Short mmCIF file of C-alpha atoms in Angstrom, two decimals:
data_model
loop_
_atom_site.label_atom_id
_atom_site.label_comp_id
_atom_site.label_asym_id
_atom_site.label_seq_id
_atom_site.Cartn_x
_atom_site.Cartn_y
_atom_site.Cartn_z
CA MET A 1 7.79 35.32 -26.57
CA ALA A 2 4.24 35.61 -27.84
CA THR A 3 1.51 34.35 -25.55
CA GLU A 4 -2.13 33.54 -26.08
CA ILE A 5 -5.02 33.41 -23.63
CA ALA A 6 -7.51 30.60 -23.04
CA VAL A 7 -10.43 30.84 -20.61
CA LEU A 8 -12.05 27.54 -19.66
CA GLY A 9 -14.65 26.38 -17.16
CA GLY A 10 -14.67 22.70 -16.28
CA GLY A 11 -16.36 22.62 -12.88
CA CYS A 12 -14.48 23.70 -9.78
CA PHE A 13 -11.55 25.88 -10.79
CA TRP A 14 -9.25 24.18 -8.26
CA CYS A 15 -9.29 21.00 -10.38
CA THR A 16 -8.73 22.72 -13.71
CA GLU A 17 -6.03 25.00 -12.32
CA ALA A 18 -4.12 22.08 -10.76
CA VAL A 19 -3.93 20.29 -14.11
CA TYR A 20 -2.92 23.23 -16.27
CA LEU A 21 -0.20 24.29 -13.83
CA GLU A 22 1.58 21.08 -14.90
CA VAL A 23 1.22 21.59 -18.66
CA LYS A 24 4.35 22.36 -20.66
CA GLY A 25 3.92 25.68 -22.46
CA VAL A 26 1.35 27.06 -20.03
CA ASN A 27 3.12 30.00 -18.41
CA LYS A 28 0.40 31.26 -16.08
CA VAL A 29 -2.82 29.83 -14.64
CA GLU A 30 -5.26 31.96 -12.73
CA SER A 31 -8.59 31.01 -11.16
CA GLY A 32 -11.44 33.44 -11.65
CA TYR A 33 -14.99 34.13 -12.70
CA THR A 34 -16.65 35.14 -15.98
CA GLY A 35 -19.93 34.87 -17.80
CA GLY A 36 -22.18 36.92 -15.55
CA PRO A 37 -23.24 40.55 -15.55
CA GLN A 38 -22.14 41.49 -12.01
CA PRO A 39 -18.72 43.16 -11.81
CA ASN A 40 -16.17 41.89 -9.28
CA PRO A 41 -18.19 39.01 -7.83
CA THR A 42 -16.99 37.27 -4.69
CA TYR A 43 -16.62 33.53 -4.29
CA GLU A 44 -19.63 33.44 -1.99
CA GLN A 45 -21.75 35.29 -4.56
CA VAL A 46 -20.66 33.00 -7.39
CA CYS A 47 -21.28 29.91 -5.22
CA SER A 48 -24.85 31.08 -4.65
CA GLY A 49 -25.48 30.44 -8.35
CA THR A 50 -27.22 33.79 -8.75
CA THR A 51 -24.53 35.86 -10.49
CA GLY A 52 -24.44 33.98 -13.80
CA HIS A 53 -20.67 33.55 -13.54
CA ALA A 54 -18.78 30.33 -14.07
CA GLU A 55 -15.69 29.27 -12.15
CA VAL A 56 -12.96 29.38 -14.80
CA VAL A 57 -9.23 29.31 -15.30
CA ARG A 58 -7.45 31.90 -17.39
CA LEU A 59 -4.39 30.44 -19.06
CA GLU A 60 -1.49 32.27 -20.65
CA PHE A 61 0.32 29.88 -22.95
CA ASP A 62 3.10 29.85 -25.52
CA PRO A 63 1.59 28.69 -28.85
CA ASP A 64 5.08 27.67 -30.03
CA VAL A 65 5.16 25.07 -27.23
CA ILE A 66 1.49 24.06 -26.92
CA THR A 67 -1.34 24.80 -29.30
CA TYR A 68 -4.84 25.94 -28.46
CA ARG A 69 -6.01 22.59 -29.88
CA ASP A 70 -3.80 20.79 -27.32
CA ILE A 71 -5.19 22.98 -24.52
CA LEU A 72 -8.73 21.99 -25.59
CA GLU A 73 -7.92 18.29 -25.95
CA ILE A 74 -6.68 18.30 -22.37
CA PHE A 75 -9.81 20.21 -21.29
CA PHE A 76 -12.14 17.59 -22.78
CA THR A 77 -10.33 14.76 -20.98
CA ILE A 78 -10.06 16.25 -17.48
CA HIS A 79 -13.74 16.92 -16.84
CA ASP A 80 -17.09 15.49 -17.90
CA PRO A 81 -18.43 17.74 -20.67
CA THR A 82 -21.70 15.79 -20.83
CA THR A 83 -23.24 16.92 -17.54
CA LEU A 84 -25.13 20.20 -17.66
CA ASN A 85 -24.20 22.59 -14.85
CA ARG A 86 -22.52 19.85 -12.85
CA GLN A 87 -19.19 18.18 -12.15
CA GLY A 88 -19.55 15.33 -9.69
CA ASN A 89 -21.13 16.67 -6.51
CA ASP A 90 -20.61 20.29 -7.60
CA VAL A 91 -23.98 21.40 -8.96
CA GLY A 92 -25.00 24.78 -10.36
CA THR A 93 -24.46 27.02 -13.35
CA GLN A 94 -21.17 28.19 -11.83
CA TYR A 95 -19.79 24.68 -12.54
CA ARG A 96 -20.84 24.57 -16.21
CA SER A 97 -18.56 23.27 -18.91
CA VAL A 98 -17.67 26.32 -20.99
CA ILE A 99 -15.06 27.66 -23.38
CA TYR A 100 -14.76 31.45 -23.65
CA TYR A 101 -13.02 32.09 -26.96
CA GLN A 102 -10.80 35.12 -27.51
CA SER A 103 -10.94 35.22 -31.33
CA PRO A 104 -12.86 33.78 -34.30
CA GLU A 105 -9.99 31.31 -34.75
CA GLN A 106 -10.37 30.06 -31.19
CA GLU A 107 -14.13 29.73 -31.67
CA ALA A 108 -13.64 27.66 -34.83
CA MET A 109 -11.05 25.44 -33.12
CA ALA A 110 -13.28 24.97 -30.06
CA ARG A 111 -16.17 23.84 -32.27
CA GLN A 112 -13.92 21.52 -34.25
CA VAL A 113 -12.32 19.88 -31.20
CA MET A 114 -15.70 19.52 -29.48
CA ALA A 115 -17.09 17.76 -32.56
CA GLU A 116 -14.08 15.45 -32.67
CA MET A 117 -14.35 14.64 -28.95
CA ALA A 118 -18.04 13.72 -29.27
CA HIS A 119 -17.09 10.12 -30.15
CA VAL A 120 -15.15 9.76 -26.87
CA TRP A 121 -18.19 10.26 -24.67
CA ASP A 122 -21.30 8.07 -24.30
CA ALA A 123 -23.60 11.09 -23.93
CA PRO A 124 -23.85 14.33 -25.92
CA ILE A 125 -21.35 17.07 -25.05
CA VAL A 126 -23.10 20.07 -23.49
CA THR A 127 -20.08 22.38 -23.30
CA GLU A 128 -21.05 26.00 -23.95
CA ILE A 129 -18.89 27.95 -26.41
CA SER A 130 -19.16 31.70 -25.85
CA ALA A 131 -17.31 34.90 -26.70
CA ALA A 132 -14.94 36.20 -24.04
CA GLN A 133 -16.64 38.29 -21.39
CA PRO A 134 -15.27 40.43 -18.58
CA TYR A 135 -13.02 38.26 -16.43
CA PHE A 136 -12.50 38.70 -12.69
CA LYS A 137 -9.61 37.12 -10.81
CA ALA A 138 -10.75 35.00 -7.86
CA GLU A 139 -9.63 35.81 -4.36
CA GLU A 140 -5.96 35.18 -3.64
CA TYR A 141 -6.66 32.15 -1.41
CA HIS A 142 -8.08 30.32 -4.46
CA GLN A 143 -4.87 30.68 -6.48
CA ASN A 144 -2.70 27.55 -6.58
CA TYR A 145 -5.17 26.02 -4.12
CA PHE A 146 -4.37 22.34 -4.64
CA ALA A 147 -0.62 22.81 -4.14
CA GLN A 148 -1.29 24.70 -0.91
CA HIS A 149 -3.92 22.29 0.45
CA PRO A 150 -3.24 18.79 -0.96
CA LEU A 151 -4.61 17.01 2.11
CA GLN A 152 -7.83 19.04 2.33
CA GLY A 153 -10.75 16.64 1.74
CA TYR A 154 -11.95 18.01 -1.60
CA CYS A 155 -8.40 18.20 -2.89
CA ALA A 156 -7.52 14.67 -1.81
CA PHE A 157 -10.68 13.03 -3.13
CA VAL A 158 -11.60 15.17 -6.16
CA VAL A 159 -8.62 17.21 -7.37
CA GLU A 160 -5.88 14.60 -6.90
CA PRO A 161 -7.60 11.91 -9.02
CA LYS A 162 -8.06 14.42 -11.88
CA VAL A 163 -4.39 15.43 -11.73
CA THR A 164 -3.33 11.77 -11.64
CA LYS A 165 -5.54 10.99 -14.65
CA PHE A 166 -4.04 13.91 -16.55
CA ARG A 167 -0.48 12.77 -15.76
CA LYS A 168 -1.22 9.28 -17.08
CA MET A 169 -3.06 10.42 -20.23
CA HIS A 170 -0.81 13.30 -21.19
CA THR A 171 2.72 12.36 -20.08
CA ALA A 172 4.35 14.09 -23.06
CA ARG A 173 2.64 17.37 -22.14
CA LEU A 174 4.00 17.53 -18.57
CA LYS A 175 6.46 20.21 -17.55
CA GLY A 176 9.95 18.80 -17.06
#
């Protein structure tokens, strides 16, 4: 089975990870950091906003089951791509909307889907599209965070509504 990689930042990685864990054809979801020069940053360092990294998810997906286009269409509906360096109350460059492409084909598709999604939003899309950079897996306690802490305040009030919205909008893309 051939797999492809997608690396996406849509605010807090707990939200993005929780959604993509439910997507048919996505075989692995990992929370991590990319986009900054410092190797092996910690969560605390990234949260300080001084490392240049974004909170991202790294997806391994089966392109015979779900296309990169589908991955991006989901991405543009589960976060607000019109707010610069912010998602809700999460503010800072580490929460930027960003797509890290792995190939020229992914870059072209990202630009195409972003242009198509522009009509969905009332404000201009500010999502950054950048070449893949060194990726660092987040600490183990961040992996599968929502499933492990569904009643934690942030999860209950921020993550859960995003997952519910995804389930309603993308029923056909849910794992069985």
